[in-house]
Coordinates of C-alpha atoms in Angstrom, one line a residue:
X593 CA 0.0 0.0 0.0
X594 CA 1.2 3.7 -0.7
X595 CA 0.9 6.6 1.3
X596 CA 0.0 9.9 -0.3
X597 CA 3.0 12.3 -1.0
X598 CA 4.0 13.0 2.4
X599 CA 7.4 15.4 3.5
X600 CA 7.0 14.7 7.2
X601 CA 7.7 11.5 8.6
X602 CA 4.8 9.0 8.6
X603 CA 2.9 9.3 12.3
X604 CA 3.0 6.1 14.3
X605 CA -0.6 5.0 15.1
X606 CA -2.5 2.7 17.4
X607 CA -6.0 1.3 16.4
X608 CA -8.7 1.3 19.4
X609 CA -12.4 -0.6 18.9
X610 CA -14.9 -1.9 20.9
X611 CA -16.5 -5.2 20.1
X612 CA -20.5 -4.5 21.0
X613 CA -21.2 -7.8 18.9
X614 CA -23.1 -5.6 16.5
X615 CA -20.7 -6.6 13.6
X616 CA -17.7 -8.2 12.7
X617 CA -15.1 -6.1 14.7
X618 CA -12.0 -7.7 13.6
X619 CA -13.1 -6.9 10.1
X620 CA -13.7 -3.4 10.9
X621 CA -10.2 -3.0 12.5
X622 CA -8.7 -4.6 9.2
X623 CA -10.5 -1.8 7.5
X624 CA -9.3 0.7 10.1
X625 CA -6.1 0.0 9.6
X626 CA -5.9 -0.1 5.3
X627 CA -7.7 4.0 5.8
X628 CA -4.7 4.7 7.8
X629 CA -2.3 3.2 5.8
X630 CA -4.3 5.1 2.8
X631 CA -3.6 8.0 4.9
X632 CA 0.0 7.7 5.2
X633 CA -0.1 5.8 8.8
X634 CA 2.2 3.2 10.2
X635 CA 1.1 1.0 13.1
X636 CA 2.0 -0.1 15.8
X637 CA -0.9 -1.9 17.0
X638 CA -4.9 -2.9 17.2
X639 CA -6.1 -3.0 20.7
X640 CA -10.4 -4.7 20.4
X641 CA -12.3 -4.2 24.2
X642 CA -15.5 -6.3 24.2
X643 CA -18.0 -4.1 25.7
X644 CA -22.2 -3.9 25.7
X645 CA -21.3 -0.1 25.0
X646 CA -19.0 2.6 24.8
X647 CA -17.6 4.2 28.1
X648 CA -19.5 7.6 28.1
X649 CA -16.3 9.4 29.5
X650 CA -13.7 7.2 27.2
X651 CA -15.1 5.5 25.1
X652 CA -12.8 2.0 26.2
X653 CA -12.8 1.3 30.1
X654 CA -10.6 2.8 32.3
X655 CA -8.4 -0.2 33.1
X656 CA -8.0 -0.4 29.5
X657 CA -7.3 3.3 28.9
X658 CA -4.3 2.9 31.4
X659 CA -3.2 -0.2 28.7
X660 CA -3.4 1.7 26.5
X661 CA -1.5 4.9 27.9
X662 CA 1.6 2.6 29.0
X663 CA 2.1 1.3 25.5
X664 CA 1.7 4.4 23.9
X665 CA 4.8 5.8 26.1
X666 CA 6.6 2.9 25.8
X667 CA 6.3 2.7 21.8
X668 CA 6.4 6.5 20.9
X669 CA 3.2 6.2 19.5
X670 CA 2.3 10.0 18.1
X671 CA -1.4 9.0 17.7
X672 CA -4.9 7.2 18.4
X673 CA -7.1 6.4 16.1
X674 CA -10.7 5.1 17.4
X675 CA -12.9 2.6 15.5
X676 CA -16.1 4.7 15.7
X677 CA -17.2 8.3 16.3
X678 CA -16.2 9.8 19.4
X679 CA -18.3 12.7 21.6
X680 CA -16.0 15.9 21.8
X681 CA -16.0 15.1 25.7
X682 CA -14.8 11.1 25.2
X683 CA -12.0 12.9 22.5
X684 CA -11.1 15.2 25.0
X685 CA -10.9 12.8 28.1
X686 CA -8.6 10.4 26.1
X687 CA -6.1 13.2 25.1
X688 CA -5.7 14.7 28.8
X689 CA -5.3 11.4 30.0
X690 CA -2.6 9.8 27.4
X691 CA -1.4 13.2 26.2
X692 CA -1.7 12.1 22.3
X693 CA -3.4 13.6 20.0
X694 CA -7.0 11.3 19.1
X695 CA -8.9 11.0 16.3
X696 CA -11.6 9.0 14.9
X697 CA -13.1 7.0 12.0
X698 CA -15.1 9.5 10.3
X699 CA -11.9 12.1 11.2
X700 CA -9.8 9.6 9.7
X701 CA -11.7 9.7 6.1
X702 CA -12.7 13.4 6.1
X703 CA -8.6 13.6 6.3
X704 CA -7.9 10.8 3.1
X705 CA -11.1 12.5 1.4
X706 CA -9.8 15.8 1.8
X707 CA -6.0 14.7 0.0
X708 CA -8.0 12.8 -2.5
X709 CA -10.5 16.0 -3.9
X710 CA -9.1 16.9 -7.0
X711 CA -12.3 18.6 -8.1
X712 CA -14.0 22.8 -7.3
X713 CA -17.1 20.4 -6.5
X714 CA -14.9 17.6 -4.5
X715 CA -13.3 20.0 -2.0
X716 CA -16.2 21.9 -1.3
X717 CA -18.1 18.8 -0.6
X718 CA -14.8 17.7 1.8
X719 CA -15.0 21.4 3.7
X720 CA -18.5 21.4 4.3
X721 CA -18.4 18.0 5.8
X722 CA -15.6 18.6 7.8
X723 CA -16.6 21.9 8.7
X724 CA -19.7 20.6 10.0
X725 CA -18.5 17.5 11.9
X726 CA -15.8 20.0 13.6
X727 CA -18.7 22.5 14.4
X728 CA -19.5 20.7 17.8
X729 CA -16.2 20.2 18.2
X730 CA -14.7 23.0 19.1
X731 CA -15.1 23.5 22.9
X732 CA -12.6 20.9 23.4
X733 CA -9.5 22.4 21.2
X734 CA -9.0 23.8 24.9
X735 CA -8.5 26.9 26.6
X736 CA -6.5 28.9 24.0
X737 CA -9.9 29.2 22.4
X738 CA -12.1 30.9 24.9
X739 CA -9.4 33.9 24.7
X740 CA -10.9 37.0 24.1
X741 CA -9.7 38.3 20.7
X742 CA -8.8 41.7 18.9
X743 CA -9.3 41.0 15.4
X744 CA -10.4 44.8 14.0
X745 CA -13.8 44.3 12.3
X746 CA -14.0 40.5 13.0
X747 CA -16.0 39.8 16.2
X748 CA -18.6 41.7 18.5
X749 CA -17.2 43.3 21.8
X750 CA -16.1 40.8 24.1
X751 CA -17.0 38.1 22.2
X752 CA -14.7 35.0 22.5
X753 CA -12.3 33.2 20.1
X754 CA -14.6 30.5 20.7
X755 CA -17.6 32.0 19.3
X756 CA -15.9 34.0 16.5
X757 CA -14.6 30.6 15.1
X758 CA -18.3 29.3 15.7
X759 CA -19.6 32.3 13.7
X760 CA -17.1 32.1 10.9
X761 CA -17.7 28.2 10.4
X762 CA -21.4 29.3 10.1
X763 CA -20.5 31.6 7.6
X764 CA -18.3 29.3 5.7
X765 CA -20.8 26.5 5.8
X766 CA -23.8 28.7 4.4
X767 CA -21.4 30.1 1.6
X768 CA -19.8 26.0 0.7
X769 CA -23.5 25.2 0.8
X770 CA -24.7 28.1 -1.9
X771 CA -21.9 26.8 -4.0
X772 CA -23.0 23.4 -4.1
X773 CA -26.7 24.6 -4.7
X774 CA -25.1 26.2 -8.1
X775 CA -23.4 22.6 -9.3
X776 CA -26.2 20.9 -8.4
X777 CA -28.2 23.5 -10.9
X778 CA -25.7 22.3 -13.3
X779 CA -25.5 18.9 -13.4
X780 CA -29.0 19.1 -13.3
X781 CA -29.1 20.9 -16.6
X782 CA -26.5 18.4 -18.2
X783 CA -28.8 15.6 -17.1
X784 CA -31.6 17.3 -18.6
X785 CA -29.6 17.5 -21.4
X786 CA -28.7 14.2 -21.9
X787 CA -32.0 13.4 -21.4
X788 CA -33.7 15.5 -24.3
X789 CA -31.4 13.7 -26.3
X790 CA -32.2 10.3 -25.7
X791 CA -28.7 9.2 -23.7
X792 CA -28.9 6.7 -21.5
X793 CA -26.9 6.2 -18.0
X794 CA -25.0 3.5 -16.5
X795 CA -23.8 4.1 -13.3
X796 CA -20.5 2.2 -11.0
X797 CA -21.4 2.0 -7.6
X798 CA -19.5 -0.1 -4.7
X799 CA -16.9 -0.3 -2.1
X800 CA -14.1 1.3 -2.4
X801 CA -11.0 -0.5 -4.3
X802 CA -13.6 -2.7 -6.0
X803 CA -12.1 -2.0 -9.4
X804 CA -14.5 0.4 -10.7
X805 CA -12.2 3.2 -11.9
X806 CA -10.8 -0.1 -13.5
X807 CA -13.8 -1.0 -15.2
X808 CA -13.9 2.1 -16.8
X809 CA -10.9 2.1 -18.2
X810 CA -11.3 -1.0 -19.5
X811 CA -14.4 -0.2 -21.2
X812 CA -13.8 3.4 -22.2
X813 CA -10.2 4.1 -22.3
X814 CA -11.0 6.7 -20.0
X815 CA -7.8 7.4 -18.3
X816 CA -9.2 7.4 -14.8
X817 CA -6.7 6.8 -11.8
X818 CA -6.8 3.7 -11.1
X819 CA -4.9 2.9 -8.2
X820 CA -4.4 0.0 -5.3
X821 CA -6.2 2.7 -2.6
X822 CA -9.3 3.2 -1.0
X823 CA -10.8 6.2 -2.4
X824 CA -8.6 6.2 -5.0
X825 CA -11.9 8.1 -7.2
X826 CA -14.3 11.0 -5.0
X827 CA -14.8 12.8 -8.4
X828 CA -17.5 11.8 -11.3
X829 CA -16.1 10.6 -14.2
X830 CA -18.5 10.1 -17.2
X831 CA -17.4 8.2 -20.7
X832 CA -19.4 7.3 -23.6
X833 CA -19.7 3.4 -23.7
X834 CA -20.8 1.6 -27.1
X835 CA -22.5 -1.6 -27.0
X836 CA -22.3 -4.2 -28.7
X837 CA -25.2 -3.5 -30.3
X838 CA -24.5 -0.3 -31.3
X839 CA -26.3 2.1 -28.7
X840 CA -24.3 4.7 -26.7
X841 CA -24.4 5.3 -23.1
X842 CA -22.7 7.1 -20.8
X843 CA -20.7 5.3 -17.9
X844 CA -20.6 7.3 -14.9
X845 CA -17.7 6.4 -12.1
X846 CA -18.7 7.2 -8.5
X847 CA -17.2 7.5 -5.6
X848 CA -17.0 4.1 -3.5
X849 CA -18.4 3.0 0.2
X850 CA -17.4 2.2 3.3
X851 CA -19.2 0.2 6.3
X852 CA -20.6 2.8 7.9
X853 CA -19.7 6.0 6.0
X854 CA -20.0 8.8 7.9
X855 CA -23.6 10.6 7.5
X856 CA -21.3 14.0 7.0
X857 CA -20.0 12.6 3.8
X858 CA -23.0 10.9 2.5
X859 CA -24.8 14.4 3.0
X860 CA -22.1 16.4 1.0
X861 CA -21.6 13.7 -1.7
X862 CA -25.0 13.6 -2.3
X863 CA -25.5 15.3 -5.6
X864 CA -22.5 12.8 -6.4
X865 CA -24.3 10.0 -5.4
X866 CA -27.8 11.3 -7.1
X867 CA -25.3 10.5 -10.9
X868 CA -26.5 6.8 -9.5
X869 CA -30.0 7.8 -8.4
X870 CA -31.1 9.2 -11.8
X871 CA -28.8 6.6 -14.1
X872 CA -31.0 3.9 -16.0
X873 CA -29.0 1.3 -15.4
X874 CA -26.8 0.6 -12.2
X875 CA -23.6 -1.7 -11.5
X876 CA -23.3 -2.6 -8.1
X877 CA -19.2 -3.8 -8.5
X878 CA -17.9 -5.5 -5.7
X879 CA -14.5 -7.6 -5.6
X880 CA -15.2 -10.8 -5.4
X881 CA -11.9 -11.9 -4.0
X882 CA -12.7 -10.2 -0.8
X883 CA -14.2 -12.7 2.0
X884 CA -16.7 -9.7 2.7
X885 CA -18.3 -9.6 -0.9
X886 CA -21.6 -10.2 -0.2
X887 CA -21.6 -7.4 2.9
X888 CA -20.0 -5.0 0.6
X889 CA -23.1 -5.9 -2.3
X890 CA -25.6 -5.3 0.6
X891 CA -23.9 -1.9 2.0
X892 CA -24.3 -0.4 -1.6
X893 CA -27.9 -2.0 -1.9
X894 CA -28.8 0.2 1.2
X895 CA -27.3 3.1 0.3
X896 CA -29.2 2.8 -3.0
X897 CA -32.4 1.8 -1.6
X898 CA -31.9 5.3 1.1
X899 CA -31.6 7.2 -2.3
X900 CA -34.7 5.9 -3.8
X901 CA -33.0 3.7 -6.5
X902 CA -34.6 0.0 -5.3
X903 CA -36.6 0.2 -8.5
X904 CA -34.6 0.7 -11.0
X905 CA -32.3 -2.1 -12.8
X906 CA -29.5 -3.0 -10.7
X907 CA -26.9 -5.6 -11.8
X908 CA -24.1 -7.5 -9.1
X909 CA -21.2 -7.7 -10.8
X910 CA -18.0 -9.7 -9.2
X911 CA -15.3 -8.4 -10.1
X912 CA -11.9 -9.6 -9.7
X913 CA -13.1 -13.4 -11.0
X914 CA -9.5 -13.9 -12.1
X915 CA -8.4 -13.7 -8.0
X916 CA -10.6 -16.4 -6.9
X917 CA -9.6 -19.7 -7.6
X918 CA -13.0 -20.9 -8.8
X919 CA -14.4 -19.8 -5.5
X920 CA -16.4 -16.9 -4.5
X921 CA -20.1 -16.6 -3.0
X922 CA -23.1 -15.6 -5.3
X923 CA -25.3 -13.3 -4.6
X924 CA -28.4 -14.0 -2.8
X925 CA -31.0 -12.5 -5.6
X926 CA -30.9 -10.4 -8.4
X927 CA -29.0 -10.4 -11.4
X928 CA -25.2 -11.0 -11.7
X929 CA -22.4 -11.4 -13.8
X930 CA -18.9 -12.1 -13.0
X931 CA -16.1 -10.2 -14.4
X932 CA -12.1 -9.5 -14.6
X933 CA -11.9 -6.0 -15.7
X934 CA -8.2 -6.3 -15.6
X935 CA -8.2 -9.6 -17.7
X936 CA -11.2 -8.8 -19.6
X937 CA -13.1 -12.0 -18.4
X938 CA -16.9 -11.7 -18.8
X939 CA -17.2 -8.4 -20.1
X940 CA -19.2 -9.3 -22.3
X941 CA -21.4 -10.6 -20.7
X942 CA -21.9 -8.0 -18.7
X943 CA -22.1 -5.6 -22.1
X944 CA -24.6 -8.4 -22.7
X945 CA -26.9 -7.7 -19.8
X946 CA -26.3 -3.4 -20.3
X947 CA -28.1 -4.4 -22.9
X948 CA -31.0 -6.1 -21.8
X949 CA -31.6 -4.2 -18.6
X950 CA -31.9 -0.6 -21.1
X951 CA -35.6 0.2 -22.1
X952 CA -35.7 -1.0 -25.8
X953 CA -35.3 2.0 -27.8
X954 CA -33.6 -0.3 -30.9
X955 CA -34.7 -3.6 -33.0
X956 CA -33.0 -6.2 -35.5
X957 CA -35.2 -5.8 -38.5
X958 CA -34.7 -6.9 -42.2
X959 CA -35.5 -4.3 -44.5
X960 CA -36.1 -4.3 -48.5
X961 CA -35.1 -0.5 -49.2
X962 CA -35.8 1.0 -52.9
X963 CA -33.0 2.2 -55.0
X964 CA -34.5 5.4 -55.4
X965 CA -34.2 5.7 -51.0
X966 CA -30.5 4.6 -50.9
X967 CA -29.8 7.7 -48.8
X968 CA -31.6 5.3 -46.1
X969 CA -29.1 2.8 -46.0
X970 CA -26.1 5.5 -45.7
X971 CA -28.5 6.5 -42.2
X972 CA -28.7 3.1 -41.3
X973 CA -25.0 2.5 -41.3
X974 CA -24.2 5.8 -39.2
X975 CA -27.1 5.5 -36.6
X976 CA -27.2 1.9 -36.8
X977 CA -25.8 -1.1 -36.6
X978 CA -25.5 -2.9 -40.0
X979 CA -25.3 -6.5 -40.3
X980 CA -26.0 -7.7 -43.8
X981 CA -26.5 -5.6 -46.8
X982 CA -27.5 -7.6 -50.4
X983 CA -28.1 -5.8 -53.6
X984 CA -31.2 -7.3 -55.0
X985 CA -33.1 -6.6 -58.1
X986 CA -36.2 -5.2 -56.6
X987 CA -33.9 -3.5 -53.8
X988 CA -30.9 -3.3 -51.5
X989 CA -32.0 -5.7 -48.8
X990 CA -30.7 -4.9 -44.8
X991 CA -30.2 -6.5 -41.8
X992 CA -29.6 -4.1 -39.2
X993 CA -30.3 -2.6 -35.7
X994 CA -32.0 0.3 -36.0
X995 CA -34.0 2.6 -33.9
X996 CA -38.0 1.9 -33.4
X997 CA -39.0 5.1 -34.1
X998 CA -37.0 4.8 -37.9
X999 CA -39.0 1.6 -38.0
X1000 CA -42.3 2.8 -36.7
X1001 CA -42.0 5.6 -39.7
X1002 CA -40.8 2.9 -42.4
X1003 CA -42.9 0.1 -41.4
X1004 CA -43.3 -0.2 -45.6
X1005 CA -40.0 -1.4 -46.2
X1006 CA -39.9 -3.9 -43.0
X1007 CA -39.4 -7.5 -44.8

């Protein structure tokens, strides 16, 4: 695993959960562990409490917390990093009892979202959410911020640097937020656009490192960063795709999914996410080498089914077939296809299904077209898809794919 491009020295880490039996916590840690690695982390080690819940004043037990605390000193650990999302008290408590700085999970992505954003759109969404998950936390950046400030023009008389900072995040939030009110006005007008012009969607949605900036490069030659890292894509790509049978649709790349990704983040992505709510068609990619595939399929289901997209065509596809051995679990229901989008395997078959799961707007048809209408056949081979072409004596015969509505207005000429 890489880190990002990083001059200081990476920060030594240790991992804290709680196991409330709720879910798999050794699986969480693992995943705890790759985002800090993704965020340039090294470390030292994974400490899992089995509790019915969290501590209200640390989170972990007391006893532990003192564990903890001795083999941070001993190991010259620069950082804790907490499997959940901690109150700004419980944050607070930990720090003035170890004296090392504490963070959590949803901290912990805001941070590898925010080095990812390449976009205007991406880092605006990352500041807002960040922004807003800091909002509550800023009585507990201690006493340096309840100082009472100077700043000529910038605060009310003897307001706090507490409150000042409270007031300018407020500010900053309602101005990020216009912002994204004016891209969402765009990409509404593209899609509006696309739509008055008849072009289909197909959307990649899944976990993160599932291969679905991949997948598009596979299919599109799109050029999209495709790389070994989770959330190695936070902006929208979109690619014209053209199918076998010779319709054009435009693949949409999306950002991927965690187990429980933070609500901040799935409120500011959301006109990101909404690419997949309006497409036509939707790939839910998951790697089908991971031994969590099937809880990966169902996290993306839910967060589909939350943005009103249970309805419309969704297809599993298992990616990374090559990796398996032969063995890998189906999914439960639905349709599915399994694929290699490095290797190429089952593509098309999944092409195949694109296909089928589009509202027909296209038929095979044999046609007997009249010399004196040739100029229909020079149509039929840019619009279309031509298959056979025979010159006869009574007319130049076609087998094609062609649109319905060029059928419905030549029904004359269908043999």
């Amino acid at each position: 695993m890489e880190f990002y491009e990083n001059s200081q020295e990476p920060e030594v880490a240790v991992l804290v959960g709680i196991d409330m039996g709720l879910y798999n916590a050794q699986v969480s840690m693992d995943e705890l562990e790759e985002l800090a690695r993704t965020a340039g982390a090294v470390i030292a080690a994974k400490i899992i409490q089995k509790r019915d819940k969290p501590d209200s004043a640390t989170y972990v037990g007391s006893g532990r917390l003192e564990e903890i605390k001795s083999f941070t000193e001993a190991n010259d650990v620069d950082l804790l990093i907490f499997d959940g999302e901690l109150t700004p008290s419980q944050q607070r408590n930990i720090e003035d009892e170890t004296d090392i700085r504490v963070i959590d999970r949803t901290t912990l992505i805001l941070d590898i979202f925010a080095a990812r954003a390449r976009s205007n759109e991406g880092k605006i969404q990352v500041e807002l959410a960040q922004l807003k998950y800091s909002l509550p936390r800023l009585g507990g950046k201690g006493a340096e911020m309840s100082r009472l400030g100077g700043g000529i023009g910038t605060r009310g008389p003897g307001e706090s640097k507490l409150e000042s900072d409270r007031r300018h995040i407020h500010r900053r939030i309602q101005s990020l937020q216009e912002e994204l009110v004016q891209i969402a006005k765009r990409r509404e007008n593209l899609r509006a656009r696309r739509e008055k012009d008849g072009i289909e969607t197909v959307a990649i949605v899944g976990y993160t490192n599932a291969g679905k900036s991949t997948l598009m490069n596979t299919l599109t030659n799109a050029g999209v960063l495709a790389e070994n890292k989770l959330f190695a894509t936070l902006d929208p790509t979109s690619r014209a795709l053209t199918l076998p049978d010779g319709r054009t649709v435009m693949l949409i790349d999306t950002v991927g999914l965690v187990r429980r990704l933070p609500h901040q983040l799935v409120d500011a992505f959301r006109s990101t996410l909404e690419e997949a709510a309006n497409a036509t068609v939707i790939l839910n990619l998951c790697d089908a080498s991971d031994e969590c595939c099937t809880e990966h399929l169902n996290v993306t289901m839910n967060l589909l089914a939350a943005l009103g997209c249970a309805d419309k065509p969704i297809i599993s596809v298992l990616n990374k077939c090559d990796l398996c051995g032969g063995s890998f679990v189906l999914p439960a229901q639905g349709e599915f296809v399994m694929i290699s989008a490095k290797t190429g395997e089952g593509l098309g078959n999944l092409l195949a299904k694109i296909q089928l799961s589009l509202p027909p707007t296209r038929r095979k048809a044999e046609l007997l077209i009249p010399y004196n209408e040739g100029g229909l056949v020079s149509y039929i081979r840019e619009e279309g898809v031509l298959i056979k072409e025979d010159y006869r004596a009574d007319g130049i015969y076609v087998k094609a794919v062609v649109d319905i509505q060029f059928l419905d207005k030549h029904k004359d000429l269908i043999v």
